[in-house]
PDB file of C-alpha atoms in Angstrom:
ATOM      1  CA  MET A   7      95.883  14.654 -27.066  1.00  0.00           C
ATOM      2  CA  GLY A   8      93.602  16.889 -29.125  1.00  0.00           C
ATOM      3  CA  GLY A   9      90.648  16.120 -31.300  1.00  0.00           C
ATOM      4  CA  LYS A  10      88.098  17.411 -33.750  1.00  0.00           C
ATOM      5  CA  VAL A  11      84.923  18.687 -32.120  1.00  0.00           C
ATOM      6  CA  ALA A  12      81.606  19.855 -33.513  1.00  0.00           C
ATOM      7  CA  ILE A  13      79.407  22.418 -31.840  1.00  0.00           C
ATOM      8  CA  VAL A  14      75.973  21.226 -32.925  1.00  0.00           C
ATOM      9  CA  ALA A  15      73.655  24.233 -32.804  1.00  0.00           C
ATOM     10  CA  ASP A  16      71.071  26.186 -34.741  1.00  0.00           C
ATOM     11  CA  ARG A  17      73.175  29.349 -34.615  1.00  0.00           C
ATOM     12  CA  LEU A  18      76.713  30.536 -33.911  1.00  0.00           C
ATOM     13  CA  GLY A  19      76.173  32.818 -30.944  1.00  0.00           C
ATOM     14  CA  TRP A  20      78.498  34.618 -28.547  1.00  0.00           C
ATOM     15  CA  GLU A  21      79.121  31.483 -26.466  1.00  0.00           C
ATOM     16  CA  GLU A  22      79.842  29.279 -29.454  1.00  0.00           C
ATOM     17  CA  GLN A  23      82.283  31.808 -30.896  1.00  0.00           C
ATOM     18  CA  ARG A  24      84.188  31.927 -27.592  1.00  0.00           C
ATOM     19  CA  LEU A  25      84.352  28.147 -27.461  1.00  0.00           C
ATOM     20  CA  ILE A  26      85.821  28.011 -30.976  1.00  0.00           C
ATOM     21  CA  LYS A  27      88.346  30.723 -30.090  1.00  0.00           C
ATOM     22  CA  SER A  28      89.516  28.931 -26.916  1.00  0.00           C
ATOM     23  CA  ALA A  29      89.827  25.465 -28.458  1.00  0.00           C
ATOM     24  CA  PRO A  30      93.322  25.623 -30.093  1.00  0.00           C
ATOM     25  CA  GLU A  31      94.990  26.332 -26.739  1.00  0.00           C
ATOM     26  CA  PHE A  32      93.832  22.864 -25.672  1.00  0.00           C
ATOM     27  CA  GLY A  33      94.750  21.083 -28.896  1.00  0.00           C
ATOM     28  CA  LEU A  34      91.173  21.019 -30.128  1.00  0.00           C
ATOM     29  CA  GLU A  35      89.804  21.855 -33.553  1.00  0.00           C
ATOM     30  CA  VAL A  36      86.244  23.083 -33.058  1.00  0.00           C
ATOM     31  CA  GLU A  37      83.755  24.021 -35.741  1.00  0.00           C
ATOM     32  CA  TRP A  38      80.055  24.701 -36.022  1.00  0.00           C
ATOM     33  CA  ALA A  39      77.726  22.016 -37.370  1.00  0.00           C
ATOM     34  CA  ASN A  40      74.318  23.489 -38.200  1.00  0.00           C
ATOM     35  CA  ASP A  41      71.733  21.270 -36.538  1.00  0.00           C
ATOM     36  CA  GLU A  42      69.248  22.083 -39.299  1.00  0.00           C
ATOM     37  CA  SER A  43      71.292  20.421 -42.046  1.00  0.00           C
ATOM     38  CA  LEU A  44      72.828  17.238 -40.594  1.00  0.00           C
ATOM     39  CA  CYS A  45      70.269  14.706 -41.881  1.00  0.00           C
ATOM     40  CA  LEU A  46      71.454  12.001 -39.494  1.00  0.00           C
ATOM     41  CA  GLY A  47      70.146   8.468 -39.304  1.00  0.00           C
ATOM     42  CA  HIS A  48      72.541   6.199 -41.153  1.00  0.00           C
ATOM     43  CA  GLU A  49      75.217   4.809 -38.848  1.00  0.00           C
ATOM     44  CA  ASP A  50      77.935   6.083 -41.189  1.00  0.00           C
ATOM     45  CA  ALA A  51      76.429   9.545 -41.649  1.00  0.00           C
ATOM     46  CA  PRO A  52      79.436  11.533 -42.881  1.00  0.00           C
ATOM     47  CA  SER A  53      78.221  14.799 -41.363  1.00  0.00           C
ATOM     48  CA  ILE A  54      79.326  13.784 -37.855  1.00  0.00           C
ATOM     49  CA  SER A  55      81.455  10.668 -38.327  1.00  0.00           C
ATOM     50  CA  VAL A  56      84.526  12.885 -38.832  1.00  0.00           C
ATOM     51  CA  TYR A  57      84.294  14.244 -35.272  1.00  0.00           C
ATOM     52  CA  ASP A  58      85.792  12.863 -32.089  1.00  0.00           C
ATOM     53  CA  ALA A  59      83.233  14.664 -29.948  1.00  0.00           C
ATOM     54  CA  VAL A  60      80.119  16.793 -30.315  1.00  0.00           C
ATOM     55  CA  LEU A  61      78.859  19.551 -28.030  1.00  0.00           C
ATOM     56  CA  ILE A  62      75.083  19.755 -28.289  1.00  0.00           C
ATOM     57  CA  ARG A  63      74.230  23.470 -28.131  1.00  0.00           C
ATOM     58  CA  SER A  64      70.821  23.392 -29.845  1.00  0.00           C
ATOM     59  CA  ARG A  65      68.429  25.793 -28.152  1.00  0.00           C
ATOM     60  CA  SER A  66      65.632  23.282 -28.704  1.00  0.00           C
ATOM     61  CA  TYR A  67      65.600  20.531 -26.083  1.00  0.00           C
ATOM     62  CA  THR A  68      63.775  18.228 -28.470  1.00  0.00           C
ATOM     63  CA  ARG A  69      66.180  18.803 -31.329  1.00  0.00           C
ATOM     64  CA  GLY A  70      69.200  18.511 -29.046  1.00  0.00           C
ATOM     65  CA  GLY A  71      68.035  15.261 -27.495  1.00  0.00           C
ATOM     66  CA  LEU A  72      67.345  13.659 -30.863  1.00  0.00           C
ATOM     67  CA  LEU A  73      70.729  14.655 -32.263  1.00  0.00           C
ATOM     68  CA  ALA A  74      72.502  13.460 -29.109  1.00  0.00           C
ATOM     69  CA  THR A  75      70.793  10.080 -29.470  1.00  0.00           C
ATOM     70  CA  LEU A  76      72.149   9.634 -33.000  1.00  0.00           C
ATOM     71  CA  ALA A  77      75.622  10.940 -32.114  1.00  0.00           C
ATOM     72  CA  GLU A  78      75.848   8.419 -29.274  1.00  0.00           C
ATOM     73  CA  SER A  79      74.715   5.633 -31.565  1.00  0.00           C
ATOM     74  CA  ALA A  80      77.671   6.506 -33.800  1.00  0.00           C
ATOM     75  CA  ASN A  81      79.978   6.022 -30.781  1.00  0.00           C
ATOM     76  CA  ILE A  82      80.967   9.690 -30.653  1.00  0.00           C
ATOM     77  CA  GLU A  83      81.639  11.388 -27.329  1.00  0.00           C
ATOM     78  CA  THR A  84      78.517  13.474 -26.790  1.00  0.00           C
ATOM     79  CA  LEU A  85      77.950  16.366 -24.401  1.00  0.00           C
ATOM     80  CA  ASN A  86      75.420  16.416 -23.032  1.00  0.00           C
ATOM     81  CA  SER A  87      74.094  12.880 -23.144  1.00  0.00           C
ATOM     82  CA  ALA A  88      70.725  12.221 -24.741  1.00  0.00           C
ATOM     83  CA  ARG A  89      69.433  10.976 -21.386  1.00  0.00           C
ATOM     84  CA  ALA A  90      70.451  14.196 -19.646  1.00  0.00           C
ATOM     85  CA  ILE A  91      68.978  16.427 -22.362  1.00  0.00           C
ATOM     86  CA  HIS A  92      65.658  14.585 -22.358  1.00  0.00           C
ATOM     87  CA  ALA A  93      65.534  14.850 -18.556  1.00  0.00           C
ATOM     88  CA  CYS A  94      66.133  18.615 -18.743  1.00  0.00           C
ATOM     89  CA  GLU A  95      63.497  19.014 -21.461  1.00  0.00           C
ATOM     90  CA  ASN A  96      60.630  17.870 -19.249  1.00  0.00           C
ATOM     91  CA  LYS A  97      60.366  19.965 -16.066  1.00  0.00           C
ATOM     92  CA  LEU A  98      58.063  17.421 -14.439  1.00  0.00           C
ATOM     93  CA  ALA A  99      60.310  14.448 -15.240  1.00  0.00           C
ATOM     94  CA  LEU A 100      63.389  16.321 -14.020  1.00  0.00           C
ATOM     95  CA  ARG A 101      61.831  17.374 -10.735  1.00  0.00           C
ATOM     96  CA  THR A 102      60.477  13.885 -10.124  1.00  0.00           C
ATOM     97  CA  LEU A 103      63.881  12.319 -10.851  1.00  0.00           C
ATOM     98  CA  LEU A 104      65.648  14.714  -8.491  1.00  0.00           C
ATOM     99  CA  ARG A 105      63.000  14.585  -5.749  1.00  0.00           C
ATOM    100  CA  ASP A 106      63.023  10.782  -5.722  1.00  0.00           C
ATOM    101  CA  ALA A 107      66.810  10.936  -5.239  1.00  0.00           C
ATOM    102  CA  GLY A 108      66.501  13.317  -2.309  1.00  0.00           C
ATOM    103  CA  VAL A 109      67.599  16.440  -4.186  1.00  0.00           C
ATOM    104  CA  PRO A 110      65.463  19.422  -3.063  1.00  0.00           C
ATOM    105  CA  VAL A 111      63.220  20.856  -5.769  1.00  0.00           C
ATOM    106  CA  ALA A 112      60.637  23.617  -5.851  1.00  0.00           C
ATOM    107  CA  ASP A 113      57.123  22.543  -4.821  1.00  0.00           C
ATOM    108  CA  PHE A 114      54.703  22.160  -7.727  1.00  0.00           C
ATOM    109  CA  ARG A 115      51.395  20.864  -8.982  1.00  0.00           C
ATOM    110  CA  LEU A 116      50.920  19.311 -12.409  1.00  0.00           C
ATOM    111  CA  VAL A 117      48.074  21.003 -14.278  1.00  0.00           C
ATOM    112  CA  LEU A 118      46.512  19.221 -17.250  1.00  0.00           C
ATOM    113  CA  SER A 119      43.015  20.690 -17.021  1.00  0.00           C
ATOM    114  CA  ARG A 120      41.018  23.542 -15.528  1.00  0.00           C
ATOM    115  CA  ARG A 121      40.001  21.236 -12.699  1.00  0.00           C
ATOM    116  CA  ASP A 122      43.677  20.645 -11.902  1.00  0.00           C
ATOM    117  CA  PHE A 123      44.298  24.387 -12.052  1.00  0.00           C
ATOM    118  CA  GLU A 124      41.452  25.182  -9.650  1.00  0.00           C
ATOM    119  CA  ARG A 125      42.710  22.571  -7.189  1.00  0.00           C
ATOM    120  CA  ALA A 126      46.256  23.968  -7.386  1.00  0.00           C
ATOM    121  CA  LEU A 127      44.874  27.443  -6.630  1.00  0.00           C
ATOM    122  CA  ALA A 128      43.090  26.046  -3.592  1.00  0.00           C
ATOM    123  CA  GLU A 129      46.204  24.273  -2.283  1.00  0.00           C
ATOM    124  CA  LEU A 130      48.839  26.949  -2.951  1.00  0.00           C
ATOM    125  CA  PRO A 131      48.456  30.604  -1.937  1.00  0.00           C
ATOM    126  CA  VAL A 132      49.086  33.436  -4.396  1.00  0.00           C
ATOM    127  CA  PRO A 133      51.403  34.693  -5.726  1.00  0.00           C
ATOM    128  CA  LEU A 134      51.864  31.660  -7.938  1.00  0.00           C
ATOM    129  CA  VAL A 135      53.836  30.903 -11.081  1.00  0.00           C
ATOM    130  CA  LEU A 136      52.283  29.092 -14.040  1.00  0.00           C
ATOM    131  CA  LYS A 137      54.839  27.621 -16.443  1.00  0.00           C
ATOM    132  CA  PRO A 138      54.839  25.114 -19.309  1.00  0.00           C
ATOM    133  CA  VAL A 139      56.264  21.654 -18.646  1.00  0.00           C
ATOM    134  CA  PHE A 140      58.121  21.939 -21.971  1.00  0.00           C
ATOM    135  CA  GLY A 141      59.947  25.194 -22.649  1.00  0.00           C
ATOM    136  CA  GLY A 142      62.867  27.369 -21.649  1.00  0.00           C
ATOM    137  CA  MET A 143      64.445  30.832 -21.471  1.00  0.00           C
ATOM    138  CA  GLY A 144      61.592  32.056 -19.276  1.00  0.00           C
ATOM    139  CA  LYS A 145      59.116  31.970 -22.144  1.00  0.00           C
ATOM    140  CA  ARG A 146      55.382  31.670 -21.364  1.00  0.00           C
ATOM    141  CA  VAL A 147      56.073  31.759 -17.614  1.00  0.00           C
ATOM    142  CA  THR A 148      53.322  33.761 -15.897  1.00  0.00           C
ATOM    143  CA  LEU A 149      53.205  35.290 -12.425  1.00  0.00           C
ATOM    144  CA  ILE A 150      49.703  35.200 -10.931  1.00  0.00           C
ATOM    145  CA  ARG A 151      49.485  37.732  -8.119  1.00  0.00           C
ATOM    146  CA  ASP A 152      45.691  37.886  -7.835  1.00  0.00           C
ATOM    147  CA  ALA A 153      43.348  34.922  -7.595  1.00  0.00           C
ATOM    148  CA  ASP A 154      40.650  36.987  -9.318  1.00  0.00           C
ATOM    149  CA  VAL A 155      42.553  36.992 -12.623  1.00  0.00           C
ATOM    150  CA  ALA A 156      43.817  33.407 -12.434  1.00  0.00           C
ATOM    151  CA  GLN A 157      40.925  31.916 -14.382  1.00  0.00           C
ATOM    152  CA  SER A 158      41.335  34.464 -17.170  1.00  0.00           C
ATOM    153  CA  VAL A 159      45.030  33.613 -17.400  1.00  0.00           C
ATOM    154  CA  TYR A 160      44.205  29.929 -17.732  1.00  0.00           C
ATOM    155  CA  ASP A 161      41.800  30.747 -20.572  1.00  0.00           C
ATOM    156  CA  TYR A 162      44.843  31.419 -22.749  1.00  0.00           C
ATOM    157  CA  VAL A 163      46.387  28.043 -21.900  1.00  0.00           C
ATOM    158  CA  GLU A 164      43.125  26.246 -22.555  1.00  0.00           C
ATOM    159  CA  ASP A 165      42.157  28.079 -25.750  1.00  0.00           C
ATOM    160  CA  LEU A 166      45.528  28.736 -27.418  1.00  0.00           C
ATOM    161  CA  GLY A 167      47.649  25.803 -26.268  1.00  0.00           C
ATOM    162  CA  HIS A 168      47.840  22.646 -28.353  1.00  0.00           C
ATOM    163  CA  GLY A 169      48.569  19.174 -26.996  1.00  0.00           C
ATOM    164  CA  PHE A 170      51.712  19.165 -24.882  1.00  0.00           C
ATOM    165  CA  GLU A 171      51.635  22.984 -24.669  1.00  0.00           C
ATOM    166  CA  GLN A 172      48.714  22.695 -22.255  1.00  0.00           C
ATOM    167  CA  ALA A 173      50.765  20.677 -19.755  1.00  0.00           C
ATOM    168  CA  CYS A 174      51.804  23.142 -17.046  1.00  0.00           C
ATOM    169  CA  LEU A 175      53.223  23.359 -13.559  1.00  0.00           C
ATOM    170  CA  VAL A 176      51.869  25.650 -10.871  1.00  0.00           C
ATOM    171  CA  GLU A 177      54.351  26.502  -8.150  1.00  0.00           C
ATOM    172  CA  PRO A 178      54.891  29.088  -5.396  1.00  0.00           C
ATOM    173  CA  TYR A 179      56.600  32.338  -6.339  1.00  0.00           C
ATOM    174  CA  LEU A 180      59.978  31.911  -4.658  1.00  0.00           C
ATOM    175  CA  ASP A 181      62.829  34.241  -3.746  1.00  0.00           C
ATOM    176  CA  GLY A 182      61.186  37.530  -4.692  1.00  0.00           C
ATOM    177  CA  GLY A 183      62.569  37.940  -8.182  1.00  0.00           C
ATOM    178  CA  THR A 184      66.036  36.472  -7.728  1.00  0.00           C
ATOM    179  CA  SER A 185      67.574  33.161  -8.748  1.00  0.00           C
ATOM    180  CA  VAL A 186      70.993  31.508  -8.597  1.00  0.00           C
ATOM    181  CA  ARG A 187      72.589  30.206 -11.793  1.00  0.00           C
ATOM    182  CA  CYS A 188      75.270  27.555 -11.301  1.00  0.00           C
ATOM    183  CA  PHE A 189      77.454  26.607 -14.240  1.00  0.00           C
ATOM    184  CA  VAL A 190      78.798  23.065 -14.092  1.00  0.00           C
ATOM    185  CA  VAL A 191      81.472  21.494 -16.277  1.00  0.00           C
ATOM    186  CA  GLY A 192      81.987  17.787 -15.698  1.00  0.00           C
ATOM    187  CA  ARG A 193      81.297  17.653 -11.982  1.00  0.00           C
ATOM    188  CA  GLU A 194      82.887  21.010 -11.145  1.00  0.00           C
ATOM    189  CA  LEU A 195      80.939  24.130 -10.220  1.00  0.00           C
ATOM    190  CA  VAL A 196      82.996  26.631 -12.217  1.00  0.00           C
ATOM    191  CA  ALA A 197      80.880  29.735 -11.556  1.00  0.00           C
ATOM    192  CA  ALA A 198      77.792  30.858  -9.673  1.00  0.00           C
ATOM    193  CA  ALA A 199      75.903  34.128  -9.813  1.00  0.00           C
ATOM    194  CA  GLU A 200      72.677  35.582  -8.500  1.00  0.00           C
ATOM    195  CA  PHE A 201      70.350  37.099 -11.082  1.00  0.00           C
ATOM    196  CA  GLU A 202      67.831  39.704 -10.036  1.00  0.00           C
ATOM    197  CA  SER A 203      64.949  41.262 -11.915  1.00  0.00           C
ATOM    198  CA  ASP A 204      65.764  44.786 -13.069  1.00  0.00           C
ATOM    199  CA  GLY A 205      62.215  45.902 -12.299  1.00  0.00           C
ATOM    200  CA  ARG A 206      60.993  45.879 -15.888  1.00  0.00           C
ATOM    201  CA  ASP A 207      60.239  42.149 -15.757  1.00  0.00           C
ATOM    202  CA  TRP A 208      59.562  40.062 -12.655  1.00  0.00           C
ATOM    203  CA  ARG A 209      61.494  37.101 -14.070  1.00  0.00           C
ATOM    204  CA  SER A 210      65.128  36.726 -12.994  1.00  0.00           C
ATOM    205  CA  ASN A 211      66.121  34.584 -15.956  1.00  0.00           C
ATOM    206  CA  ALA A 212      69.679  35.279 -17.203  1.00  0.00           C
ATOM    207  CA  ALA A 213      68.460  35.136 -20.808  1.00  0.00           C
ATOM    208  CA  LEU A 214      66.364  38.240 -20.152  1.00  0.00           C
ATOM    209  CA  GLY A 215      69.420  40.366 -19.410  1.00  0.00           C
ATOM    210  CA  ASN A 216      68.725  41.001 -15.733  1.00  0.00           C
ATOM    211  CA  GLN A 217      71.202  42.240 -13.115  1.00  0.00           C
ATOM    212  CA  SER A 218      73.732  39.772 -11.733  1.00  0.00           C
ATOM    213  CA  ARG A 219      76.444  39.427  -9.104  1.00  0.00           C
ATOM    214  CA  ALA A 220      79.031  36.753  -8.412  1.00  0.00           C
ATOM    215  CA  LEU A 221      78.507  34.332  -5.528  1.00  0.00           C
ATOM    216  CA  THR A 222      81.010  32.406  -3.461  1.00  0.00           C
ATOM    217  CA  HIS A 223      80.652  28.636  -3.499  1.00  0.00           C
ATOM    218  CA  ASP A 224      78.095  28.073  -0.748  1.00  0.00           C
ATOM    219  CA  PRO A 225      78.431  24.503   0.666  1.00  0.00           C
ATOM    220  CA  GLU A 226      74.620  24.110   0.551  1.00  0.00           C
ATOM    221  CA  VAL A 227      74.574  25.100  -3.120  1.00  0.00           C
ATOM    222  CA  VAL A 228      77.482  22.772  -3.925  1.00  0.00           C
ATOM    223  CA  LYS A 229      75.653  19.887  -2.232  1.00  0.00           C
ATOM    224  CA  VAL A 230      72.555  20.450  -4.357  1.00  0.00           C
ATOM    225  CA  VAL A 231      74.624  20.776  -7.542  1.00  0.00           C
ATOM    226  CA  ASP A 232      76.435  17.523  -6.743  1.00  0.00           C
ATOM    227  CA  GLY A 233      73.064  15.817  -6.293  1.00  0.00           C
ATOM    228  CA  VAL A 234      71.903  17.007  -9.717  1.00  0.00           C
ATOM    229  CA  VAL A 235      75.069  15.744 -11.413  1.00  0.00           C
ATOM    230  CA  ASP A 236      74.766  12.404  -9.609  1.00  0.00           C
ATOM    231  CA  GLN A 237      71.408  11.909 -11.347  1.00  0.00           C
ATOM    232  CA  LEU A 238      72.165  13.358 -14.796  1.00  0.00           C
ATOM    233  CA  GLY A 239      75.794  12.271 -15.126  1.00  0.00           C
ATOM    234  CA  GLU A 240      78.776  14.482 -15.843  1.00  0.00           C
ATOM    235  CA  GLY A 241      78.169  17.190 -18.412  1.00  0.00           C
ATOM    236  CA  ILE A 242      77.792  20.898 -19.042  1.00  0.00           C
ATOM    237  CA  TYR A 243      74.801  22.315 -17.195  1.00  0.00           C
ATOM    238  CA  GLY A 244      73.231  25.568 -16.138  1.00  0.00           C
ATOM    239  CA  ILE A 245      71.480  24.735 -12.874  1.00  0.00           C
ATOM    240  CA  ASP A 246      68.970  27.324 -11.661  1.00  0.00           C
ATOM    241  CA  LEU A 247      68.187  27.433  -7.957  1.00  0.00           C
ATOM    242  CA  PHE A 248      65.876  29.361  -5.672  1.00  0.00           C
ATOM    243  CA  ARG A 249      66.770  30.137  -2.071  1.00  0.00           C
ATOM    244  CA  THR A 250      64.162  29.131   0.514  1.00  0.00           C
ATOM    245  CA  PRO A 251      64.089  28.973   4.341  1.00  0.00           C
ATOM    246  CA  ARG A 252      64.915  25.266   4.044  1.00  0.00           C
ATOM    247  CA  GLY A 253      67.860  25.893   1.755  1.00  0.00           C
ATOM    248  CA  PRO A 254      68.386  26.067  -2.024  1.00  0.00           C
ATOM    249  CA  VAL A 255      65.994  24.144  -4.261  1.00  0.00           C
ATOM    250  CA  VAL A 256      66.313  23.269  -7.945  1.00  0.00           C
ATOM    251  CA  ASN A 257      64.080  25.146 -10.347  1.00  0.00           C
ATOM    252  CA  GLU A 258      65.424  24.052 -13.744  1.00  0.00           C
ATOM    253  CA  VAL A 259      68.486  22.573 -15.438  1.00  0.00           C
ATOM    254  CA  ASN A 260      69.559  23.855 -18.855  1.00  0.00           C
ATOM    255  CA  HIS A 261      71.195  21.420 -21.263  1.00  0.00           C
ATOM    256  CA  ALA A 262      72.917  24.097 -23.411  1.00  0.00           C
ATOM    257  CA  PRO A 263      73.374  26.989 -21.012  1.00  0.00           C
ATOM    258  CA  ALA A 264      74.326  30.481 -22.069  1.00  0.00           C
ATOM    259  CA  PHE A 265      77.189  31.912 -20.052  1.00  0.00           C
ATOM    260  CA  LYS A 266      77.853  35.459 -21.276  1.00  0.00           C
ATOM    261  CA  ALA A 267      76.173  37.129 -18.298  1.00  0.00           C
ATOM    262  CA  LEU A 268      77.628  34.618 -15.858  1.00  0.00           C
ATOM    263  CA  ALA A 269      81.167  35.063 -17.174  1.00  0.00           C
ATOM    264  CA  SER A 270      80.779  38.830 -17.015  1.00  0.00           C
ATOM    265  CA  ALA A 271      79.559  38.712 -13.412  1.00  0.00           C
ATOM    266  CA  THR A 272      82.139  36.238 -12.108  1.00  0.00           C
ATOM    267  CA  GLY A 273      85.183  36.651 -14.358  1.00  0.00           C
ATOM    268  CA  ALA A 274      85.225  32.866 -14.858  1.00  0.00           C
ATOM    269  CA  ASP A 275      86.818  31.612 -18.071  1.00  0.00           C
ATOM    270  CA  VAL A 276      83.961  29.281 -18.935  1.00  0.00           C
ATOM    271  CA  PRO A 277      85.131  28.461 -22.503  1.00  0.00           C
ATOM    272  CA  ALA A 278      88.524  27.352 -21.165  1.00  0.00           C
ATOM    273  CA  SER A 279      86.842  25.148 -18.546  1.00  0.00           C
ATOM    274  CA  ILE A 280      84.739  23.477 -21.237  1.00  0.00           C
ATOM    275  CA  ALA A 281      87.670  23.041 -23.652  1.00  0.00           C
ATOM    276  CA  ARG A 282      89.817  21.571 -20.859  1.00  0.00           C
ATOM    277  CA  TYR A 283      87.081  19.106 -19.953  1.00  0.00           C
ATOM    278  CA  VAL A 284      86.635  17.992 -23.571  1.00  0.00           C
ATOM    279  CA  GLN A 285      90.426  17.577 -23.852  1.00  0.00           C
ATOM    280  CA  GLU A 286      90.397  15.356 -20.760  1.00  0.00           C
ATOM    281  CA  ILE A 287      87.610  13.058 -21.928  1.00  0.00           C
ATOM    282  CA  LEU A 288      89.309  12.621 -25.326  1.00  0.00           C
ATOM    283  CA  ALA A 289      92.717  11.839 -23.790  1.00  0.00           C
TER     284      ALA A 289
END
């Protein structure tokens, strides 16, 4: 059984184009629905009521979660769920959810004020990472190597941030500039790769175009990934891990993960895995 599927996104990027190209092989008709022009709200909103399923690929967590909420209310199969997207949006909420369920996460301190920041500096040795609670793609993430400059760094958060932008996490700098990206479809770990800073930027985020290599499916990694999916439900996730002496820990989970670099590093046919999964849930 096939179906008509919308990729709900603010742009038609490399990943979205590959998904559209792979769809016919699985009996699916996939098209782009610009998330800036849907004007949803009425239960019979014609802009999405013609679809059997929607893939939320909005880069904005907030926008994606809102659109997923309305798609679900229209009884349309929605990937990912609004609950999962909202959990991914808030780094503190996600880590708390996973930690309470026994899934290992990176250590952190919530910083809402300079007093919080000073206490975090006293409790955690440098180097430290300061990152916004709300945000993605490695943006506004700052490595603090020297305690002497930490207060000056926080000046920018305090003076230039507005409202929720001032909510930050402080955490240890883990894994020396490398991270593991796990791509999950449904419950299956379809590909995993290690991303390493190329030396021009300390961050090992895949979106920054850093070096990568394929990884075999480590049982410890698979266990952590399974724990994440148990809490968020089946879906399409990019799960970022750090390796530590006590095993892999979750850093972040992306609700609309890019996969160009991952597919290149591993040879995995990610679009086919996604199309096959959508075909199965519509059957």
